[in-house]
Amino acid sequence: MASSECRNPWLRGEHLPLETFAVVIVMPGVPLKLIVGLGNPGPEYARTRHNAGFFLVDELARRLGGTFRSESRHQGDLAKVRIDGTELWLLKPMTFMNRSGGPVHSVAGFYKVPAESILVAYDELDFQPGVIRLKQGGGAAGHNGMRDVIAQMGDQFWRLRIGIGHPGDRAAVLNYVLGRPSAEDSRLIDEAIAAGLDVVPSLISEGGQKAMHRLHTRSVPPGGASPEP
């Protein structure tokens, strides 16, 4: 019986050309390009709980030397910054909270930013002041600004949810979010925002899982929410 021909070039002692091999490099980081802070424009809302998202992008711009400029075509204020060589746009929609999606869609479309490269920061009633959580995807959980962003962009963008606490009575929520936090709550919110900003470089370079682990394992005030999966 004739022996079967060996079809494996390695077993035949042949050398394959370099072009035969493909090298795949997996980048673990999130290619973040746009960070959005949700809030309401105007001095009467400047320090209200509902503007926690504005607080976050204002602080990031301050840290990185960015300057917000009004962009009427996008209905928002924009700033450009760099984090470890990565260029990012910061956006504060100027359309009021319930219409936040339009400016996000406009900026993302103009700069060709996919939803997966967007991070949206906003106030979260379900978390106590001092708590901040990072996640990708999900629903609006009753937040009107987030509902409008999801309607415009889908739900696969990243979120930083900044705890502001809950008044305990659903009927009191509107006045609560449009009110100013106490001095102690304001301090806790600022600390949470600082912690959230500290993990943004990790999100970009190391990916969501490591960034979430770093953020969610920090100590939180008594009564704070447990990390979500």
PDB file of C-alpha atoms in Angstrom:
ATOM      1  CA  MET A   1       0.000   0.000   0.000  1.00  0.00           C
ATOM      2  CA  ALA A   2       1.430   3.391  -0.973  1.00  0.00           C
ATOM      3  CA  SER A   3       2.073   5.764   1.888  1.00  0.00           C
ATOM      4  CA  SER A   4      -0.188   8.818   1.991  1.00  0.00           C
ATOM      5  CA  GLU A   5       1.391  12.151   1.134  1.00  0.00           C
ATOM      6  CA  CYS A   6       2.146  14.429   4.078  1.00  0.00           C
ATOM      7  CA  ARG A   7       0.320  17.689   3.505  1.00  0.00           C
ATOM      8  CA  ASN A   8       1.640  19.526   6.557  1.00  0.00           C
ATOM      9  CA  PRO A   9       4.497  21.802   5.400  1.00  0.00           C
ATOM     10  CA  TRP A  10       6.042  21.844   8.878  1.00  0.00           C
ATOM     11  CA  LEU A  11       6.339  18.031   8.905  1.00  0.00           C
ATOM     12  CA  ARG A  12       7.852  18.143   5.436  1.00  0.00           C
ATOM     13  CA  GLY A  13      10.547  20.502   6.716  1.00  0.00           C
ATOM     14  CA  GLU A  14       9.430  23.415   4.571  1.00  0.00           C
ATOM     15  CA  HIS A  15       9.620  27.033   5.681  1.00  0.00           C
ATOM     16  CA  LEU A  16       6.497  29.151   5.289  1.00  0.00           C
ATOM     17  CA  PRO A  17       6.764  32.775   4.124  1.00  0.00           C
ATOM     18  CA  LEU A  18       6.371  35.482   6.776  1.00  0.00           C
ATOM     19  CA  GLU A  19       3.177  36.700   5.088  1.00  0.00           C
ATOM     20  CA  THR A  20       1.480  33.455   6.144  1.00  0.00           C
ATOM     21  CA  PHE A  21       1.275  34.574   9.753  1.00  0.00           C
ATOM     22  CA  ALA A  22      -1.086  37.209  11.148  1.00  0.00           C
ATOM     23  CA  VAL A  23      -0.305  38.956  14.397  1.00  0.00           C
ATOM     24  CA  VAL A  24      -3.370  40.068  16.356  1.00  0.00           C
ATOM     25  CA  ILE A  25      -2.834  42.686  19.028  1.00  0.00           C
ATOM     26  CA  VAL A  26      -5.705  42.981  21.479  1.00  0.00           C
ATOM     27  CA  MET A  27      -6.023  46.406  23.038  1.00  0.00           C
ATOM     28  CA  PRO A  28      -7.691  46.065  26.433  1.00  0.00           C
ATOM     29  CA  GLY A  29      -8.497  49.722  26.884  1.00  0.00           C
ATOM     30  CA  VAL A  30     -11.662  51.625  25.974  1.00  0.00           C
ATOM     31  CA  PRO A  31     -11.059  54.016  23.030  1.00  0.00           C
ATOM     32  CA  LEU A  32     -12.761  56.901  24.813  1.00  0.00           C
ATOM     33  CA  LYS A  33     -13.262  60.013  22.681  1.00  0.00           C
ATOM     34  CA  LEU A  34     -16.118  61.967  24.292  1.00  0.00           C
ATOM     35  CA  ILE A  35     -17.038  62.601  27.935  1.00  0.00           C
ATOM     36  CA  VAL A  36     -20.437  64.186  28.510  1.00  0.00           C
ATOM     37  CA  GLY A  37     -21.638  65.781  31.728  1.00  0.00           C
ATOM     38  CA  LEU A  38     -25.399  66.181  32.080  1.00  0.00           C
ATOM     39  CA  GLY A  39     -26.974  69.192  33.765  1.00  0.00           C
ATOM     40  CA  ASN A  40     -29.020  72.341  33.287  1.00  0.00           C
ATOM     41  CA  PRO A  41     -27.573  75.629  32.017  1.00  0.00           C
ATOM     42  CA  GLY A  42     -27.914  78.900  33.892  1.00  0.00           C
ATOM     43  CA  PRO A  43     -26.708  80.318  37.218  1.00  0.00           C
ATOM     44  CA  GLU A  44     -29.871  79.255  39.059  1.00  0.00           C
ATOM     45  CA  TYR A  45     -28.922  75.590  38.491  1.00  0.00           C
ATOM     46  CA  ALA A  46     -25.167  75.962  38.887  1.00  0.00           C
ATOM     47  CA  ARG A  47     -24.745  74.143  42.208  1.00  0.00           C
ATOM     48  CA  THR A  48     -27.834  71.947  42.225  1.00  0.00           C
ATOM     49  CA  ARG A  49     -27.709  68.171  42.645  1.00  0.00           C
ATOM     50  CA  HIS A  50     -28.988  67.615  39.108  1.00  0.00           C
ATOM     51  CA  ASN A  51     -25.822  69.251  37.768  1.00  0.00           C
ATOM     52  CA  ALA A  52     -23.424  66.651  39.152  1.00  0.00           C
ATOM     53  CA  GLY A  53     -22.471  65.689  35.588  1.00  0.00           C
ATOM     54  CA  PHE A  54     -21.480  69.296  34.878  1.00  0.00           C
ATOM     55  CA  PHE A  55     -19.392  69.274  38.079  1.00  0.00           C
ATOM     56  CA  LEU A  56     -17.448  66.276  36.795  1.00  0.00           C
ATOM     57  CA  VAL A  57     -16.530  67.610  33.353  1.00  0.00           C
ATOM     58  CA  ASP A  58     -15.767  71.058  34.798  1.00  0.00           C
ATOM     59  CA  GLU A  59     -13.332  69.454  37.225  1.00  0.00           C
ATOM     60  CA  LEU A  60     -11.754  67.341  34.489  1.00  0.00           C
ATOM     61  CA  ALA A  61     -11.264  70.425  32.313  1.00  0.00           C
ATOM     62  CA  ARG A  62      -9.707  72.235  35.283  1.00  0.00           C
ATOM     63  CA  ARG A  63      -7.305  69.351  35.956  1.00  0.00           C
ATOM     64  CA  LEU A  64      -6.200  69.103  32.331  1.00  0.00           C
ATOM     65  CA  GLY A  65      -6.170  72.774  31.378  1.00  0.00           C
ATOM     66  CA  GLY A  66      -9.161  72.593  29.042  1.00  0.00           C
ATOM     67  CA  THR A  67     -11.399  75.576  28.300  1.00  0.00           C
ATOM     68  CA  PHE A  68     -15.077  75.253  27.457  1.00  0.00           C
ATOM     69  CA  ARG A  69     -16.341  77.216  24.478  1.00  0.00           C
ATOM     70  CA  SER A  70     -19.909  77.621  23.311  1.00  0.00           C
ATOM     71  CA  GLU A  71     -20.645  75.676  20.103  1.00  0.00           C
ATOM     72  CA  SER A  72     -24.044  76.800  18.826  1.00  0.00           C
ATOM     73  CA  ARG A  73     -24.211  74.202  16.062  1.00  0.00           C
ATOM     74  CA  HIS A  74     -23.941  71.474  18.694  1.00  0.00           C
ATOM     75  CA  GLN A  75     -26.080  73.297  21.293  1.00  0.00           C
ATOM     76  CA  GLY A  76     -23.443  72.763  23.921  1.00  0.00           C
ATOM     77  CA  ASP A  77     -20.170  73.848  25.490  1.00  0.00           C
ATOM     78  CA  LEU A  78     -17.108  71.911  24.271  1.00  0.00           C
ATOM     79  CA  ALA A  79     -13.550  71.583  25.525  1.00  0.00           C
ATOM     80  CA  LYS A  80     -10.635  69.552  24.156  1.00  0.00           C
ATOM     81  CA  VAL A  81      -8.200  67.830  26.537  1.00  0.00           C
ATOM     82  CA  ARG A  82      -5.579  65.091  26.488  1.00  0.00           C
ATOM     83  CA  ILE A  83      -5.163  62.173  28.865  1.00  0.00           C
ATOM     84  CA  ASP A  84      -1.864  60.311  28.456  1.00  0.00           C
ATOM     85  CA  GLY A  85      -1.742  61.235  24.780  1.00  0.00           C
ATOM     86  CA  THR A  86      -5.397  60.451  24.093  1.00  0.00           C
ATOM     87  CA  GLU A  87      -7.393  63.394  22.748  1.00  0.00           C
ATOM     88  CA  LEU A  88     -10.844  63.747  24.304  1.00  0.00           C
ATOM     89  CA  TRP A  89     -13.788  66.078  23.850  1.00  0.00           C
ATOM     90  CA  LEU A  90     -15.737  67.223  26.904  1.00  0.00           C
ATOM     91  CA  LEU A  91     -19.350  68.259  26.374  1.00  0.00           C
ATOM     92  CA  LYS A  92     -21.938  70.060  28.474  1.00  0.00           C
ATOM     93  CA  PRO A  93     -25.300  70.102  26.625  1.00  0.00           C
ATOM     94  CA  MET A  94     -26.958  73.516  26.896  1.00  0.00           C
ATOM     95  CA  THR A  95     -30.452  72.312  25.984  1.00  0.00           C
ATOM     96  CA  PHE A  96     -31.641  71.552  29.530  1.00  0.00           C
ATOM     97  CA  MET A  97     -31.598  68.064  30.973  1.00  0.00           C
ATOM     98  CA  ASN A  98     -34.598  66.540  29.205  1.00  0.00           C
ATOM     99  CA  ARG A  99     -33.152  67.318  25.767  1.00  0.00           C
ATOM    100  CA  SER A 100     -29.564  66.257  26.376  1.00  0.00           C
ATOM    101  CA  GLY A 101     -29.525  63.677  23.581  1.00  0.00           C
ATOM    102  CA  GLY A 102     -29.468  66.151  20.687  1.00  0.00           C
ATOM    103  CA  PRO A 103     -26.107  67.752  21.531  1.00  0.00           C
ATOM    104  CA  VAL A 104     -24.548  64.343  22.267  1.00  0.00           C
ATOM    105  CA  HIS A 105     -25.750  63.004  18.908  1.00  0.00           C
ATOM    106  CA  SER A 106     -24.535  66.143  17.120  1.00  0.00           C
ATOM    107  CA  VAL A 107     -21.006  66.059  18.567  1.00  0.00           C
ATOM    108  CA  ALA A 108     -20.691  62.276  18.168  1.00  0.00           C
ATOM    109  CA  GLY A 109     -21.795  62.490  14.541  1.00  0.00           C
ATOM    110  CA  PHE A 110     -19.521  65.431  13.705  1.00  0.00           C
ATOM    111  CA  TYR A 111     -16.413  63.818  15.203  1.00  0.00           C
ATOM    112  CA  LYS A 112     -17.417  60.266  14.209  1.00  0.00           C
ATOM    113  CA  VAL A 113     -17.486  58.961  17.780  1.00  0.00           C
ATOM    114  CA  PRO A 114     -19.288  55.612  18.259  1.00  0.00           C
ATOM    115  CA  ALA A 115     -21.455  55.068  21.319  1.00  0.00           C
ATOM    116  CA  GLU A 116     -18.883  52.658  22.796  1.00  0.00           C
ATOM    117  CA  SER A 117     -16.364  55.550  22.942  1.00  0.00           C
ATOM    118  CA  ILE A 118     -18.653  57.870  24.924  1.00  0.00           C
ATOM    119  CA  LEU A 119     -18.775  58.276  28.712  1.00  0.00           C
ATOM    120  CA  VAL A 120     -21.784  60.092  30.211  1.00  0.00           C
ATOM    121  CA  ALA A 121     -21.670  61.395  33.790  1.00  0.00           C
ATOM    122  CA  TYR A 122     -24.895  62.174  35.637  1.00  0.00           C
ATOM    123  CA  ASP A 123     -26.584  62.340  39.049  1.00  0.00           C
ATOM    124  CA  GLU A 124     -27.953  59.120  40.562  1.00  0.00           C
ATOM    125  CA  LEU A 125     -30.785  59.216  43.131  1.00  0.00           C
ATOM    126  CA  ASP A 126     -30.329  55.555  44.067  1.00  0.00           C
ATOM    127  CA  PHE A 127     -26.780  56.086  45.404  1.00  0.00           C
ATOM    128  CA  GLN A 128     -25.852  57.987  48.527  1.00  0.00           C
ATOM    129  CA  PRO A 129     -23.567  61.040  48.251  1.00  0.00           C
ATOM    130  CA  GLY A 130     -19.985  59.798  48.114  1.00  0.00           C
ATOM    131  CA  VAL A 131     -20.831  56.796  45.928  1.00  0.00           C
ATOM    132  CA  ILE A 132     -19.939  56.681  42.226  1.00  0.00           C
ATOM    133  CA  ARG A 133     -20.300  53.757  39.848  1.00  0.00           C
ATOM    134  CA  LEU A 134     -18.991  52.982  36.361  1.00  0.00           C
ATOM    135  CA  LYS A 135     -20.830  50.741  33.899  1.00  0.00           C
ATOM    136  CA  GLN A 136     -21.520  50.223  30.219  1.00  0.00           C
ATOM    137  CA  GLY A 137     -25.026  49.880  28.827  1.00  0.00           C
ATOM    138  CA  GLY A 138     -28.350  49.630  30.583  1.00  0.00           C
ATOM    139  CA  GLY A 139     -31.498  51.678  30.875  1.00  0.00           C
ATOM    140  CA  ALA A 140     -32.282  55.195  32.050  1.00  0.00           C
ATOM    141  CA  ALA A 141     -33.697  54.150  35.461  1.00  0.00           C
ATOM    142  CA  GLY A 142     -36.071  57.108  35.415  1.00  0.00           C
ATOM    143  CA  HIS A 143     -33.426  59.740  34.595  1.00  0.00           C
ATOM    144  CA  ASN A 144     -34.899  62.010  31.898  1.00  0.00           C
ATOM    145  CA  GLY A 145     -31.563  63.203  30.583  1.00  0.00           C
ATOM    146  CA  MET A 146     -30.332  59.651  30.189  1.00  0.00           C
ATOM    147  CA  ARG A 147     -33.602  58.639  28.558  1.00  0.00           C
ATOM    148  CA  ASP A 148     -33.055  61.258  25.850  1.00  0.00           C
ATOM    149  CA  VAL A 149     -29.400  60.301  25.325  1.00  0.00           C
ATOM    150  CA  ILE A 150     -30.386  56.632  24.940  1.00  0.00           C
ATOM    151  CA  ALA A 151     -33.103  57.603  22.446  1.00  0.00           C
ATOM    152  CA  GLN A 152     -30.489  59.378  20.328  1.00  0.00           C
ATOM    153  CA  MET A 153     -27.438  57.131  20.794  1.00  0.00           C
ATOM    154  CA  GLY A 154     -28.631  53.676  21.856  1.00  0.00           C
ATOM    155  CA  ASP A 155     -27.546  52.281  25.210  1.00  0.00           C
ATOM    156  CA  GLN A 156     -23.999  50.995  24.677  1.00  0.00           C
ATOM    157  CA  PHE A 157     -22.146  54.055  25.930  1.00  0.00           C
ATOM    158  CA  TRP A 158     -20.333  54.145  29.284  1.00  0.00           C
ATOM    159  CA  ARG A 159     -21.794  55.829  32.364  1.00  0.00           C
ATOM    160  CA  LEU A 160     -20.453  57.384  35.546  1.00  0.00           C
ATOM    161  CA  ARG A 161     -23.344  57.564  38.026  1.00  0.00           C
ATOM    162  CA  ILE A 162     -22.733  60.091  40.779  1.00  0.00           C
ATOM    163  CA  GLY A 163     -24.697  59.491  43.967  1.00  0.00           C
ATOM    164  CA  ILE A 164     -26.774  62.406  45.263  1.00  0.00           C
ATOM    165  CA  GLY A 165     -29.097  60.488  47.618  1.00  0.00           C
ATOM    166  CA  HIS A 166     -32.896  60.276  47.612  1.00  0.00           C
ATOM    167  CA  PRO A 167     -35.336  62.500  49.535  1.00  0.00           C
ATOM    168  CA  GLY A 168     -37.330  59.426  50.567  1.00  0.00           C
ATOM    169  CA  ASP A 169     -40.569  60.656  49.021  1.00  0.00           C
ATOM    170  CA  ARG A 170     -41.115  60.270  45.300  1.00  0.00           C
ATOM    171  CA  ALA A 171     -43.232  63.440  45.234  1.00  0.00           C
ATOM    172  CA  ALA A 172     -40.265  65.412  46.578  1.00  0.00           C
ATOM    173  CA  VAL A 173     -37.762  64.286  43.935  1.00  0.00           C
ATOM    174  CA  LEU A 174     -38.106  67.252  41.554  1.00  0.00           C
ATOM    175  CA  ASN A 175     -37.470  69.883  44.206  1.00  0.00           C
ATOM    176  CA  TYR A 176     -34.712  67.715  45.664  1.00  0.00           C
ATOM    177  CA  VAL A 177     -32.661  67.329  42.471  1.00  0.00           C
ATOM    178  CA  LEU A 178     -33.091  71.030  41.678  1.00  0.00           C
ATOM    179  CA  GLY A 179     -31.976  71.976  45.169  1.00  0.00           C
ATOM    180  CA  ARG A 180     -28.468  72.448  46.494  1.00  0.00           C
ATOM    181  CA  PRO A 181     -26.825  69.728  48.591  1.00  0.00           C
ATOM    182  CA  SER A 182     -25.749  70.382  52.153  1.00  0.00           C
ATOM    183  CA  ALA A 183     -22.120  71.274  52.786  1.00  0.00           C
ATOM    184  CA  GLU A 184     -21.400  67.698  53.887  1.00  0.00           C
ATOM    185  CA  ASP A 185     -23.173  66.129  50.904  1.00  0.00           C
ATOM    186  CA  SER A 186     -21.386  68.542  48.582  1.00  0.00           C
ATOM    187  CA  ARG A 187     -18.044  67.431  50.016  1.00  0.00           C
ATOM    188  CA  LEU A 188     -18.949  63.769  49.528  1.00  0.00           C
ATOM    189  CA  ILE A 189     -20.121  64.370  45.956  1.00  0.00           C
ATOM    190  CA  ASP A 190     -16.871  66.187  45.168  1.00  0.00           C
ATOM    191  CA  GLU A 191     -14.861  63.291  46.621  1.00  0.00           C
ATOM    192  CA  ALA A 192     -16.804  60.796  44.501  1.00  0.00           C
ATOM    193  CA  ILE A 193     -16.232  62.877  41.378  1.00  0.00           C
ATOM    194  CA  ALA A 194     -12.493  63.013  42.108  1.00  0.00           C
ATOM    195  CA  ALA A 195     -12.448  59.212  42.477  1.00  0.00           C
ATOM    196  CA  GLY A 196     -14.320  58.803  39.197  1.00  0.00           C
ATOM    197  CA  LEU A 197     -11.905  61.063  37.357  1.00  0.00           C
ATOM    198  CA  ASP A 198      -8.945  59.193  38.816  1.00  0.00           C
ATOM    199  CA  VAL A 199     -10.007  55.981  37.025  1.00  0.00           C
ATOM    200  CA  VAL A 200     -10.624  57.537  33.594  1.00  0.00           C
ATOM    201  CA  PRO A 201      -6.976  56.947  32.555  1.00  0.00           C
ATOM    202  CA  SER A 202      -7.374  53.319  33.689  1.00  0.00           C
ATOM    203  CA  LEU A 203     -10.546  52.961  31.607  1.00  0.00           C
ATOM    204  CA  ILE A 204      -8.670  54.183  28.542  1.00  0.00           C
ATOM    205  CA  SER A 205      -5.488  52.141  29.041  1.00  0.00           C
ATOM    206  CA  GLU A 206      -6.634  49.024  30.906  1.00  0.00           C
ATOM    207  CA  GLY A 207     -10.318  48.614  30.067  1.00  0.00           C
ATOM    208  CA  GLY A 208     -13.629  48.640  31.856  1.00  0.00           C
ATOM    209  CA  GLN A 209     -13.166  45.684  34.185  1.00  0.00           C
ATOM    210  CA  LYS A 210     -10.011  47.018  35.819  1.00  0.00           C
ATOM    211  CA  ALA A 211     -11.372  50.554  35.999  1.00  0.00           C
ATOM    212  CA  MET A 212     -14.602  49.326  37.618  1.00  0.00           C
ATOM    213  CA  HIS A 213     -12.670  47.201  40.102  1.00  0.00           C
ATOM    214  CA  ARG A 214     -10.518  50.144  41.146  1.00  0.00           C
ATOM    215  CA  LEU A 215     -13.480  52.472  41.512  1.00  0.00           C
ATOM    216  CA  HIS A 216     -15.900  50.070  43.168  1.00  0.00           C
ATOM    217  CA  THR A 217     -13.439  48.761  45.759  1.00  0.00           C
ATOM    218  CA  ARG A 218     -12.708  52.204  47.177  1.00  0.00           C
ATOM    219  CA  SER A 219     -14.187  52.830  50.598  1.00  0.00           C
ATOM    220  CA  VAL A 220     -17.608  54.479  50.501  1.00  0.00           C
ATOM    221  CA  PRO A 221     -19.542  56.318  53.181  1.00  0.00           C
ATOM    222  CA  PRO A 222     -21.887  54.376  55.506  1.00  0.00           C
ATOM    223  CA  GLY A 223     -25.146  53.607  53.738  1.00  0.00           C
ATOM    224  CA  GLY A 224     -23.539  53.644  50.308  1.00  0.00           C
ATOM    225  CA  ALA A 225     -24.703  51.222  47.654  1.00  0.00           C
ATOM    226  CA  SER A 226     -22.876  47.982  46.910  1.00  0.00           C
ATOM    227  CA  PRO A 227     -21.140  47.672  43.539  1.00  0.00           C
ATOM    228  CA  GLU A 228     -23.236  46.244  40.754  1.00  0.00           C
ATOM    229  CA  PRO A 229     -21.917  43.357  38.640  1.00  0.00           C
TER     230      PRO A 229
END
